[in-house]
PDB file of C-alpha atoms (C1' of nucleotides) in Angstrom:
ATOM      1  CA  MET V   1     152.938 147.563 265.577  1.00 43.00           C
ATOM      2  CA  ALA V   2     154.283 146.280 262.201  1.00 45.00           C
ATOM      3  CA  ALA V   3     153.343 143.620 260.292  1.00 49.00           C
ATOM      4  CA  PRO V   4     155.713 140.695 260.501  1.00 49.00           C
ATOM      5  CA  GLY V   5     157.311 140.584 257.175  1.00 49.00           C
ATOM      6  CA  LEU V   6     158.283 144.515 257.645  1.00 49.00           C
ATOM      7  CA  ARG V   7     159.660 144.199 261.134  1.00 48.00           C
ATOM      8  CA  ARG V   8     162.073 141.364 259.926  1.00 48.00           C
ATOM      9  CA  ARG V   9     163.005 143.513 256.501  1.00 52.00           C
ATOM     10  CA  ALA V  10     163.709 146.262 259.144  1.00 55.00           C
ATOM     11  CA  LEU V  11     165.552 144.058 261.669  1.00 56.00           C
ATOM     12  CA  GLY V  12     167.765 142.766 258.710  1.00 58.00           C
ATOM     13  CA  ALA V  13     168.834 146.485 257.516  1.00 59.00           C
ATOM     14  CA  ARG V  14     169.440 147.414 261.492  1.00 58.00           C
ATOM     15  CA  PHE V  15     171.524 144.112 261.498  1.00 60.00           C
ATOM     16  CA  ARG V  16     173.585 145.196 257.989  1.00 56.00           C
ATOM     17  CA  ALA V  17     174.038 148.411 259.409  1.00 59.00           C
ATOM     18  CA  LEU V  18     175.529 146.964 262.557  1.00 60.00           C
ATOM     19  CA  THR V  19     177.810 144.933 260.944  1.00 55.00           C
ATOM     20  CA  GLN V  20     178.760 147.639 258.536  1.00 52.00           C
ATOM     21  CA  GLU V  21     179.582 149.601 261.456  1.00 56.00           C
ATOM     22  CA  ILE V  22     182.044 146.936 263.396  1.00 56.00           C
ATOM     23  CA  PHE V  23     182.965 145.280 260.099  1.00 71.00           C
ATOM     24  CA  MET V  24     184.958 147.972 257.880  1.00 85.00           C
ATOM     25  CA  PRO V  25     187.805 146.490 256.575  1.00 95.00           C
ATOM     26  CA  PHE V  26     190.903 148.766 255.791  1.00 98.00           C
ATOM     27  CA  THR V  27     194.276 147.780 254.841  1.00 98.00           C
ATOM     28  CA  LEU V  28     197.146 149.724 255.603  1.00 98.00           C
ATOM     29  CA  ALA V  29     201.401 149.707 254.265  1.00 98.00           C
ATOM     30  CA  THR V  30     204.167 151.013 255.400  1.00 98.00           C
ATOM     31  CA  TRP V  31     207.016 152.107 252.779  1.00 98.00           C
ATOM     32  CA  ASN V  32     210.375 153.696 253.128  1.00 98.00           C
ATOM     33  CA  ILE V  33     210.557 154.890 249.569  1.00 98.00           C
ATOM     34  CA  ASN V  34     213.652 156.753 249.725  1.00 98.00           C
ATOM     35  CA  SER V  35     212.944 159.557 247.483  1.00 98.00           C
ATOM     36  CA  VAL V  36     208.666 159.771 246.439  1.00 98.00           C
ATOM     37  CA  ARG V  37     209.624 161.752 243.178  1.00 97.00           C
ATOM     38  CA  LEU V  38     212.273 159.494 241.684  1.00 97.00           C
ATOM     39  CA  ARG V  39     210.119 156.487 242.970  1.00 98.00           C
ATOM     40  CA  ALA V  40     207.035 157.890 241.894  1.00 98.00           C
ATOM     41  CA  PRO V  41     206.466 155.186 239.369  1.00 98.00           C
ATOM     42  CA  LEU V  42     207.310 152.191 242.006  1.00 98.00           C
ATOM     43  CA  VAL V  43     204.459 153.625 243.911  1.00 98.00           C
ATOM     44  CA  GLU V  44     202.162 153.908 241.509  1.00 98.00           C
ATOM     45  CA  ARG V  45     202.971 150.147 240.962  1.00 98.00           C
ATOM     46  CA  LEU V  46     201.836 149.433 244.949  1.00 98.00           C
ATOM     47  CA  LEU V  47     198.875 150.679 245.079  1.00 98.00           C
ATOM     48  CA  GLY V  48     198.554 149.080 241.292  1.00 98.00           C
ATOM     49  CA  GLU V  49     198.719 146.157 242.401  1.00 98.00           C
ATOM     50  CA  GLU V  50     197.778 145.893 246.181  1.00 98.00           C
ATOM     51  CA  ALA V  51     195.294 148.697 246.610  1.00 98.00           C
ATOM     52  CA  PRO V  52     195.720 149.629 250.164  1.00 98.00           C
ATOM     53  CA  ASP V  53     193.526 152.173 251.657  1.00 98.00           C
ATOM     54  CA  VAL V  54     196.153 153.760 253.157  1.00 98.00           C
ATOM     55  CA  LEU V  55     199.717 154.164 252.293  1.00 98.00           C
ATOM     56  CA  CYS V  56     201.926 155.223 255.061  1.00 98.00           C
ATOM     57  CA  LEU V  57     205.690 156.909 253.272  1.00 98.00           C
ATOM     58  CA  GLN V  58     208.534 157.715 254.668  1.00 98.00           C
ATOM     59  CA  GLU V  59     212.133 159.135 253.122  1.00 98.00           C
ATOM     60  CA  CYS V  60     210.103 161.486 250.733  1.00 98.00           C
ATOM     61  CA  LYS V  61     212.839 163.625 250.363  1.00 98.00           C
ATOM     62  CA  SER V  62     210.936 166.367 248.904  1.00 97.00           C
ATOM     63  CA  PRO V  63     208.790 169.408 249.888  1.00 97.00           C
ATOM     64  CA  VAL V  64     204.703 168.444 250.022  1.00 97.00           C
ATOM     65  CA  GLU V  65     204.087 170.960 247.476  1.00 96.00           C
ATOM     66  CA  LYS V  66     206.231 168.520 244.730  1.00 97.00           C
ATOM     67  CA  ILE V  67     205.061 165.256 245.963  1.00 97.00           C
ATOM     68  CA  PRO V  68     203.432 163.839 242.639  1.00 97.00           C
ATOM     69  CA  LEU V  69     199.985 163.884 244.023  1.00 96.00           C
ATOM     70  CA  GLU V  70     197.943 163.701 240.512  1.00 96.00           C
ATOM     71  CA  THR V  71     199.630 160.424 239.239  1.00 95.00           C
ATOM     72  CA  PHE V  72     198.722 158.910 242.474  1.00 97.00           C
ATOM     73  CA  ARG V  73     194.925 160.815 242.656  1.00 97.00           C
ATOM     74  CA  ALA V  74     194.358 159.221 239.506  1.00 96.00           C
ATOM     75  CA  LEU V  75     194.502 156.150 241.182  1.00 97.00           C
ATOM     76  CA  GLY V  76     192.282 156.487 243.589  1.00 98.00           C
ATOM     77  CA  TYR V  77     194.355 158.442 246.120  1.00 98.00           C
ATOM     78  CA  GLY V  78     192.598 161.736 246.015  1.00 97.00           C
ATOM     79  CA  HIS V  79     193.480 162.350 249.799  1.00 98.00           C
ATOM     80  CA  LEU V  80     197.153 163.257 251.481  1.00 98.00           C
ATOM     81  CA  VAL V  81     198.395 164.539 254.960  1.00 98.00           C
ATOM     82  CA  ALA V  82     202.119 164.925 254.854  1.00 98.00           C
ATOM     83  CA  ARG V  83     205.261 166.599 255.693  1.00 98.00           C
ATOM     84  CA  GLY V  84     208.048 167.634 254.012  1.00 97.00           C
ATOM     85  CA  GLN V  85     211.904 169.351 253.680  1.00 96.00           C
ATOM     86  CA  LYS V  86     213.995 169.514 250.861  1.00 95.00           C
ATOM     87  CA  GLY V  87     216.238 166.938 250.799  1.00 94.00           C
ATOM     88  CA  TYR V  88     216.119 165.067 254.161  1.00 96.00           C
ATOM     89  CA  ASN V  89     213.222 163.170 255.765  1.00 97.00           C
ATOM     90  CA  GLY V  90     209.696 163.837 254.761  1.00 98.00           C
ATOM     91  CA  VAL V  91     206.644 161.903 255.626  1.00 98.00           C
ATOM     92  CA  ALA V  92     203.030 161.291 253.737  1.00 98.00           C
ATOM     93  CA  ILE V  93     200.125 159.397 254.201  1.00 98.00           C
ATOM     94  CA  LEU V  94     198.214 158.837 250.814  1.00 98.00           C
ATOM     95  CA  SER V  95     194.966 157.374 251.137  1.00 98.00           C
ATOM     96  CA  LYS V  96     191.714 156.206 249.349  1.00 98.00           C
ATOM     97  CA  LEU V  97     189.403 157.349 252.471  1.00 98.00           C
ATOM     98  CA  PRO V  98     189.252 160.747 253.624  1.00 98.00           C
ATOM     99  CA  LEU V  99     191.919 162.017 255.684  1.00 98.00           C
ATOM    100  CA  ARG V 100     191.704 164.899 258.629  1.00 98.00           C
ATOM    101  CA  ASP V 101     195.197 166.206 259.347  1.00 98.00           C
ATOM    102  CA  ALA V 102     195.934 165.603 263.187  1.00 98.00           C
ATOM    103  CA  GLY V 103     199.215 167.639 263.316  1.00 98.00           C
ATOM    104  CA  ASP V 104     202.826 166.907 263.736  1.00 98.00           C
ATOM    105  CA  ARG V 105     205.521 166.921 266.614  1.00 97.00           C
ATOM    106  CA  ASP V 106     208.985 167.616 266.681  1.00 96.00           C
ATOM    107  CA  PHE V 107     210.593 165.279 268.353  1.00 96.00           C
ATOM    108  CA  ALA V 108     214.215 166.133 270.319  1.00 96.00           C
ATOM    109  CA  GLY V 109     214.251 169.246 268.528  1.00 95.00           C
ATOM    110  CA  LEU V 110     215.706 168.148 264.961  1.00 96.00           C
ATOM    111  CA  GLY V 111     213.667 170.498 262.765  1.00 95.00           C
ATOM    112  CA  HIS V 112     212.891 167.592 260.766  1.00 97.00           C
ATOM    113  CA  ALA V 113     210.006 166.008 259.125  1.00 98.00           C
ATOM    114  CA  ARG V 114     209.760 162.591 260.639  1.00 98.00           C
ATOM    115  CA  HIS V 115     206.329 162.717 262.432  1.00 98.00           C
ATOM    116  CA  VAL V 116     202.850 163.161 260.765  1.00 98.00           C
ATOM    117  CA  ALA V 117     199.349 161.937 261.966  1.00 98.00           C
ATOM    118  CA  ALA V 118     195.848 161.522 260.424  1.00 98.00           C
ATOM    119  CA  GLU V 119     192.383 160.546 261.713  1.00 98.00           C
ATOM    120  CA  LEU V 120     190.378 158.450 259.380  1.00 98.00           C
ATOM    121  CA  GLU V 121     186.315 159.146 259.333  1.00 96.00           C
ATOM    122  CA  ASN V 122     186.035 155.764 261.335  1.00 95.00           C
ATOM    123  CA  GLY V 123     188.014 157.775 264.396  1.00 97.00           C
ATOM    124  CA  VAL V 124     191.342 155.713 264.050  1.00 98.00           C
ATOM    125  CA  THR V 125     194.340 158.117 264.517  1.00 98.00           C
ATOM    126  CA  ILE V 126     197.368 156.853 262.550  1.00 98.00           C
ATOM    127  CA  HIS V 127     200.992 157.866 263.037  1.00 98.00           C
ATOM    128  CA  ASN V 128     203.250 157.991 260.756  1.00 98.00           C
ATOM    129  CA  PHE V 129     206.846 157.863 261.772  1.00 98.00           C
ATOM    130  CA  TYR V 130     210.586 158.257 260.551  1.00 98.00           C
ATOM    131  CA  VAL V 131     212.870 157.501 263.297  1.00 98.00           C
ATOM    132  CA  PRO V 132     216.252 159.042 262.954  1.00 98.00           C
ATOM    133  CA  ALA V 133     218.789 156.674 261.747  1.00 98.00           C
ATOM    134  CA  GLY V 134     221.557 157.157 264.355  1.00 97.00           C
ATOM    135  CA  GLY V 135     225.071 157.357 262.494  1.00 96.00           C
ATOM    136  CA  ASP V 136     227.611 154.763 262.368  1.00 96.00           C
ATOM    137  CA  VAL V 137     228.949 154.718 265.696  1.00 96.00           C
ATOM    138  CA  PRO V 138     226.457 153.329 269.068  1.00 97.00           C
ATOM    139  CA  ASP V 139     228.015 156.075 272.008  1.00 96.00           C
ATOM    140  CA  ARG V 140     226.046 159.399 272.132  1.00 95.00           C
ATOM    141  CA  GLU V 141     230.008 160.714 273.462  1.00 95.00           C
ATOM    142  CA  VAL V 142     231.438 160.433 269.880  1.00 94.00           C
ATOM    143  CA  ASN V 143     228.429 160.395 267.596  1.00 96.00           C
ATOM    144  CA  GLU V 144     225.748 162.911 268.256  1.00 96.00           C
ATOM    145  CA  LYS V 145     223.317 161.127 265.945  1.00 97.00           C
ATOM    146  CA  PHE V 146     223.121 158.379 268.216  1.00 97.00           C
ATOM    147  CA  GLY V 147     222.079 159.987 271.077  1.00 97.00           C
ATOM    148  CA  GLN V 148     219.383 162.401 268.827  1.00 97.00           C
ATOM    149  CA  LYS V 149     218.206 158.875 268.151  1.00 98.00           C
ATOM    150  CA  LEU V 150     217.917 158.282 271.641  1.00 98.00           C
ATOM    151  CA  ASP V 151     216.397 161.323 272.489  1.00 97.00           C
ATOM    152  CA  TYR V 152     213.876 161.057 269.672  1.00 98.00           C
ATOM    153  CA  LEU V 153     212.575 157.883 271.415  1.00 98.00           C
ATOM    154  CA  ALA V 154     212.611 159.355 274.635  1.00 98.00           C
ATOM    155  CA  GLU V 155     210.784 162.375 273.468  1.00 98.00           C
ATOM    156  CA  MET V 156     207.855 159.802 271.939  1.00 98.00           C
ATOM    157  CA  ARG V 157     207.799 157.868 275.033  1.00 98.00           C
ATOM    158  CA  ASP V 158     207.360 160.883 277.782  1.00 98.00           C
ATOM    159  CA  TRP V 159     204.612 162.039 275.046  1.00 98.00           C
ATOM    160  CA  PHE V 160     202.765 158.321 275.544  1.00 98.00           C
ATOM    161  CA  ARG V 161     203.163 158.090 278.896  1.00 98.00           C
ATOM    162  CA  SER V 162     201.786 161.604 279.425  1.00 98.00           C
ATOM    163  CA  ASP V 163     199.052 161.507 276.497  1.00 97.00           C
ATOM    164  CA  ARG V 164     198.236 157.601 276.303  1.00 97.00           C
ATOM    165  CA  PRO V 165     196.946 157.038 272.388  1.00 98.00           C
ATOM    166  CA  GLY V 166     193.820 155.301 272.038  1.00 98.00           C
ATOM    167  CA  LYS V 167     192.330 153.800 268.793  1.00 98.00           C
ATOM    168  CA  SER V 168     195.452 154.743 267.049  1.00 98.00           C
ATOM    169  CA  ILE V 169     197.810 152.584 264.774  1.00 98.00           C
ATOM    170  CA  LEU V 170     201.259 153.657 264.655  1.00 98.00           C
ATOM    171  CA  VAL V 171     203.573 152.841 261.669  1.00 98.00           C
ATOM    172  CA  GLY V 172     206.950 154.068 259.767  1.00 98.00           C
ATOM    173  CA  ASP V 173     210.871 153.392 259.974  1.00 98.00           C
ATOM    174  CA  LEU V 174     211.336 153.180 263.507  1.00 98.00           C
ATOM    175  CA  ASN V 175     215.113 152.174 262.216  1.00 98.00           C
ATOM    176  CA  ILE V 176     215.535 149.682 265.099  1.00 98.00           C
ATOM    177  CA  ALA V 177     215.166 145.996 264.872  1.00 98.00           C
ATOM    178  CA  PRO V 178     214.145 144.987 268.184  1.00 98.00           C
ATOM    179  CA  ARG V 179     213.839 140.939 267.879  1.00 98.00           C
ATOM    180  CA  GLU V 180     216.942 138.524 267.736  1.00 98.00           C
ATOM    181  CA  ASP V 181     214.430 136.915 264.719  1.00 98.00           C
ATOM    182  CA  ASP V 182     214.439 140.449 262.715  1.00 98.00           C
ATOM    183  CA  VAL V 183     218.000 140.329 261.822  1.00 98.00           C
ATOM    184  CA  TRP V 184     219.970 138.388 259.784  1.00 98.00           C
ATOM    185  CA  SER V 185     222.554 137.296 262.780  1.00 98.00           C
ATOM    186  CA  HIS V 186     222.153 138.692 266.529  1.00 98.00           C
ATOM    187  CA  LYS V 187     225.071 137.837 267.749  1.00 97.00           C
ATOM    188  CA  LYS V 188     226.956 139.882 264.530  1.00 97.00           C
ATOM    189  CA  LEU V 189     224.848 142.791 264.843  1.00 98.00           C
ATOM    190  CA  LEU V 190     224.692 143.353 268.777  1.00 98.00           C
ATOM    191  CA  LYS V 191     226.943 146.139 268.239  1.00 97.00           C
ATOM    192  CA  VAL V 192     225.758 147.459 265.048  1.00 97.00           C
ATOM    193  CA  VAL V 193     223.256 150.735 264.965  1.00 98.00           C
ATOM    194  CA  SER V 194     220.021 149.478 264.715  1.00 98.00           C
ATOM    195  CA  HIS V 195     220.222 146.199 266.859  1.00 98.00           C
ATOM    196  CA  THR V 196     222.078 147.777 269.783  1.00 98.00           C
ATOM    197  CA  PRO V 197     220.392 146.542 273.323  1.00 98.00           C
ATOM    198  CA  GLN V 198     220.213 150.025 273.984  1.00 98.00           C
ATOM    199  CA  GLU V 199     218.224 151.252 271.118  1.00 98.00           C
ATOM    200  CA  VAL V 200     216.337 147.583 271.661  1.00 98.00           C
ATOM    201  CA  ALA V 201     215.394 149.114 275.567  1.00 98.00           C
ATOM    202  CA  ALA V 202     214.801 152.388 273.802  1.00 98.00           C
ATOM    203  CA  LEU V 203     211.996 151.188 271.788  1.00 98.00           C
ATOM    204  CA  GLY V 204     210.357 148.662 273.947  1.00 98.00           C
ATOM    205  CA  ASP V 205     209.878 151.886 276.813  1.00 98.00           C
ATOM    206  CA  THR V 206     208.117 153.707 273.583  1.00 98.00           C
ATOM    207  CA  GLN V 207     206.432 150.757 272.569  1.00 98.00           C
ATOM    208  CA  GLU V 208     205.227 150.150 276.843  1.00 98.00           C
ATOM    209  CA  ALA V 209     204.540 154.085 277.492  1.00 98.00           C
ATOM    210  CA  GLY V 210     201.696 153.814 274.744  1.00 98.00           C
ATOM    211  CA  HIS V 211     201.204 149.579 275.420  1.00 98.00           C
ATOM    212  CA  TRP V 212     201.383 149.485 271.362  1.00 98.00           C
ATOM    213  CA  VAL V 213     200.642 145.929 270.672  1.00 98.00           C
ATOM    214  CA  ASP V 214     203.780 144.967 267.520  1.00 98.00           C
ATOM    215  CA  VAL V 215     200.282 144.069 264.877  1.00 98.00           C
ATOM    216  CA  THR V 216     203.291 142.519 262.448  1.00 98.00           C
ATOM    217  CA  ARG V 217     204.184 140.023 265.308  1.00 98.00           C
ATOM    218  CA  LYS V 218     200.949 138.984 266.907  1.00 98.00           C
ATOM    219  CA  ASP V 219     200.103 138.372 263.215  1.00 98.00           C
ATOM    220  CA  ILE V 220     203.644 136.230 262.353  1.00 98.00           C
ATOM    221  CA  PRO V 221     205.172 135.446 266.019  1.00 98.00           C
ATOM    222  CA  GLU V 222     207.624 132.730 264.847  1.00 98.00           C
ATOM    223  CA  GLY V 223     210.776 133.094 262.573  1.00 98.00           C
ATOM    224  CA  GLN V 224     212.964 135.571 260.792  1.00 98.00           C
ATOM    225  CA  LEU V 225     211.635 138.628 259.131  1.00 98.00           C
ATOM    226  CA  TYR V 226     212.977 141.420 257.815  1.00 98.00           C
ATOM    227  CA  SER V 227     211.820 144.968 255.552  1.00 98.00           C
ATOM    228  CA  TRP V 228     215.276 145.928 254.958  1.00 98.00           C
ATOM    229  CA  TRP V 229     218.085 144.565 253.000  1.00 98.00           C
ATOM    230  CA  SER V 230     221.112 147.049 251.890  1.00 97.00           C
ATOM    231  CA  TYR V 231     221.837 148.247 248.686  1.00 97.00           C
ATOM    232  CA  ARG V 232     225.387 147.527 249.286  1.00 95.00           C
ATOM    233  CA  ALA V 233     225.504 143.763 248.958  1.00 95.00           C
ATOM    234  CA  ARG V 234     226.025 142.617 245.744  1.00 93.00           C
ATOM    235  CA  ASP V 235     223.498 140.552 246.138  1.00 96.00           C
ATOM    236  CA  TRP V 236     220.872 141.082 248.757  1.00 97.00           C
ATOM    237  CA  ASP V 237     218.314 138.079 248.150  1.00 97.00           C
ATOM    238  CA  ALA V 238     220.649 135.737 247.953  1.00 97.00           C
ATOM    239  CA  ALA V 239     222.790 137.109 250.595  1.00 97.00           C
ATOM    240  CA  ASP V 240     218.950 138.119 252.782  1.00 97.00           C
ATOM    241  CA  LYS V 241     221.136 139.825 255.127  1.00 98.00           C
ATOM    242  CA  GLY V 242     217.559 141.876 256.531  1.00 98.00           C
ATOM    243  CA  ARG V 243     216.740 143.404 259.334  1.00 98.00           C
ATOM    244  CA  ARG V 244     212.894 144.191 260.406  1.00 98.00           C
ATOM    245  CA  LEU V 245     213.352 148.236 260.777  1.00 98.00           C
ATOM    246  CA  ASP V 246     209.533 148.934 259.438  1.00 98.00           C
ATOM    247  CA  HIS V 247     206.954 148.409 261.731  1.00 98.00           C
ATOM    248  CA  VAL V 248     203.125 148.603 262.487  1.00 98.00           C
ATOM    249  CA  TRP V 249     201.491 149.324 265.945  1.00 98.00           C
ATOM    250  CA  ALA V 250     198.418 149.340 267.179  1.00 98.00           C
ATOM    251  CA  THR V 251     196.922 150.477 270.962  1.00 98.00           C
ATOM    252  CA  PRO V 252     195.265 147.567 272.247  1.00 98.00           C
ATOM    253  CA  ASP V 253     191.559 148.679 271.759  1.00 98.00           C
ATOM    254  CA  ILE V 254     192.253 147.993 268.002  1.00 98.00           C
ATOM    255  CA  ALA V 255     195.019 145.958 268.022  1.00 98.00           C
ATOM    256  CA  GLY V 256     192.599 142.576 268.205  1.00 98.00           C
ATOM    257  CA  ALA V 257     190.979 143.820 265.011  1.00 98.00           C
ATOM    258  CA  GLY V 258     194.426 143.726 263.083  1.00 98.00           C
ATOM    259  CA  HIS V 259     195.124 140.716 260.952  1.00 98.00           C
ATOM    260  CA  SER V 260     196.895 139.480 257.414  1.00 98.00           C
ATOM    261  CA  SER V 261     200.007 141.057 258.286  1.00 98.00           C
ATOM    262  CA  ARG V 262     202.613 140.789 255.089  1.00 98.00           C
ATOM    263  CA  ILE V 263     206.154 141.907 253.998  1.00 98.00           C
ATOM    264  CA  LEU V 264     206.195 142.402 249.997  1.00 98.00           C
ATOM    265  CA  ARG V 265     209.813 141.536 249.935  1.00 98.00           C
ATOM    266  CA  ALA V 266     209.212 140.829 246.049  1.00 98.00           C
ATOM    267  CA  ALA V 267     208.953 145.335 245.961  1.00 98.00           C
ATOM    268  CA  ARG V 268     212.710 145.475 246.878  1.00 98.00           C
ATOM    269  CA  GLY V 269     213.306 143.287 243.743  1.00 97.00           C
ATOM    270  CA  TRP V 270     211.290 145.698 241.872  1.00 97.00           C
ATOM    271  CA  GLU V 271     213.434 148.280 238.992  1.00 96.00           C
ATOM    272  CA  LYS V 272     215.254 150.728 240.849  1.00 97.00           C
ATOM    273  CA  PRO V 273     214.195 149.708 244.176  1.00 98.00           C
ATOM    274  CA  SER V 274     213.877 151.039 247.558  1.00 98.00           C
ATOM    275  CA  ASP V 275     216.459 149.366 249.958  1.00 98.00           C
ATOM    276  CA  HIS V 276     212.762 148.838 252.252  1.00 98.00           C
ATOM    277  CA  ALA V 277     209.896 146.595 251.330  1.00 98.00           C
ATOM    278  CA  PRO V 278     206.434 147.554 252.303  1.00 98.00           C
ATOM    279  CA  VAL V 279     204.657 146.087 255.331  1.00 98.00           C
ATOM    280  CA  PHE V 280     201.362 145.270 255.296  1.00 98.00           C
ATOM    281  CA  ALA V 281     198.393 144.743 257.456  1.00 98.00           C
ATOM    282  CA  THR V 282     194.210 144.820 257.658  1.00 98.00           C
ATOM    283  CA  PHE V 283     192.418 146.198 260.315  1.00 98.00           C
ATOM    284  CA  ASP V 284     188.403 145.291 260.699  1.00 96.00           C
ATOM    285  CA  LEU V 285     187.193 147.942 262.353  1.00 94.00           C
TER     286      LEU V 285
ATOM    287  C1'  DA Q   1     239.471 144.696 259.023  1.00 95.47           C
ATOM    288  C1'  DT Q   2     237.542 146.925 255.137  1.00 95.47           C
ATOM    289  C1'  DG Q   3     233.951 148.537 252.192  1.00 95.47           C
ATOM    290  C1'  DG Q   4     230.440 147.999 249.813  1.00 95.47           C
ATOM    291  C1'  DT Q   5     225.499 151.575 246.763  1.00 95.47           C
ATOM    292  C1'  DA Q   6     221.885 154.916 246.533  1.00 95.47           C
ATOM    293  C1'  DG Q   7     219.132 159.776 246.674  1.00 95.47           C
ATOM    294  C1'  DG Q   8     219.694 164.864 246.677  1.00 95.47           C
ATOM    295  C1'  DT Q   9     221.993 168.787 246.502  1.00 95.47           C
ATOM    296  C1'  DC Q  10     226.105 171.493 245.026  1.00 95.47           C
ATOM    297  C1'  DT Q  11     230.240 169.030 246.485  1.00 95.47           C
ATOM    298  C1'  DC Q  12     229.375 166.323 250.552  1.00 95.47           C
ATOM    299  C1'  DC Q  13     225.621 164.787 253.665  1.00 95.47           C
ATOM    300  C1'  DT Q  14     222.561 160.876 255.053  1.00 95.47           C
ATOM    301  C1'  DA Q  15     221.334 156.595 254.981  1.00 95.47           C
TER     302       DA Q  15
END
DNA sequence: ATGGTAGGTCTCCTA
């Protein structure tokens, strides 16, 4: 039998080990960067100023081998799981924490680099998505791209239905603003691709199939919330005609650990910006 | 009702 003092210290160590095991908070951000090579300085600025543990990028528009990993590694981000192609699409997960490549899927058979998954050492899987934008006309009979977007979402839905995810986070540019307060004008955008009832229903089916919790809206349930402002506006900030296209979802087993969601609107005003702002969430896991 | 900007690539596609 150990002396009372020793026993107390041993319990203290066990308590510390236990609490550390339970509370290992990590912060995650998702950002459509619109060319990771052109905007490598902006990525560096975000990593330097905000220091998320994990940064998921979309629209890298670069083959994986041309992503400037060494500049990011110098800031402590030595781990990369990515898929790329020349000129279009491309998704990357950049991390301070070790990652295991957990594969990718080619939904709707497009042959595009629009999904990649990685697993953290705590067993959490991160899915990074770039859902097709869907073209201009919300009618698959006259616009093939709109059909591809709906097919992409349907195949995501079917996958989550057949293989229900657990301990998972899904982020990315989903190219749909589902709620009325996710767009600057619900009424004016009802026939605009990204906010049509058909797309909102498709996204809802995909979310429901995986029992995904919208972590951003769990944290910020009220009010207008945007993550994208068009380049075409004369003054994006004053006009504020935004949409919430970028999302952070989590499975119910870990969604309760998510908190401190925010959108870094300021990044939309940086020099030569992306048209998207980064979305953040922290998970105590 | 219209056109407005941006990036990559190779002259126009995509967002």
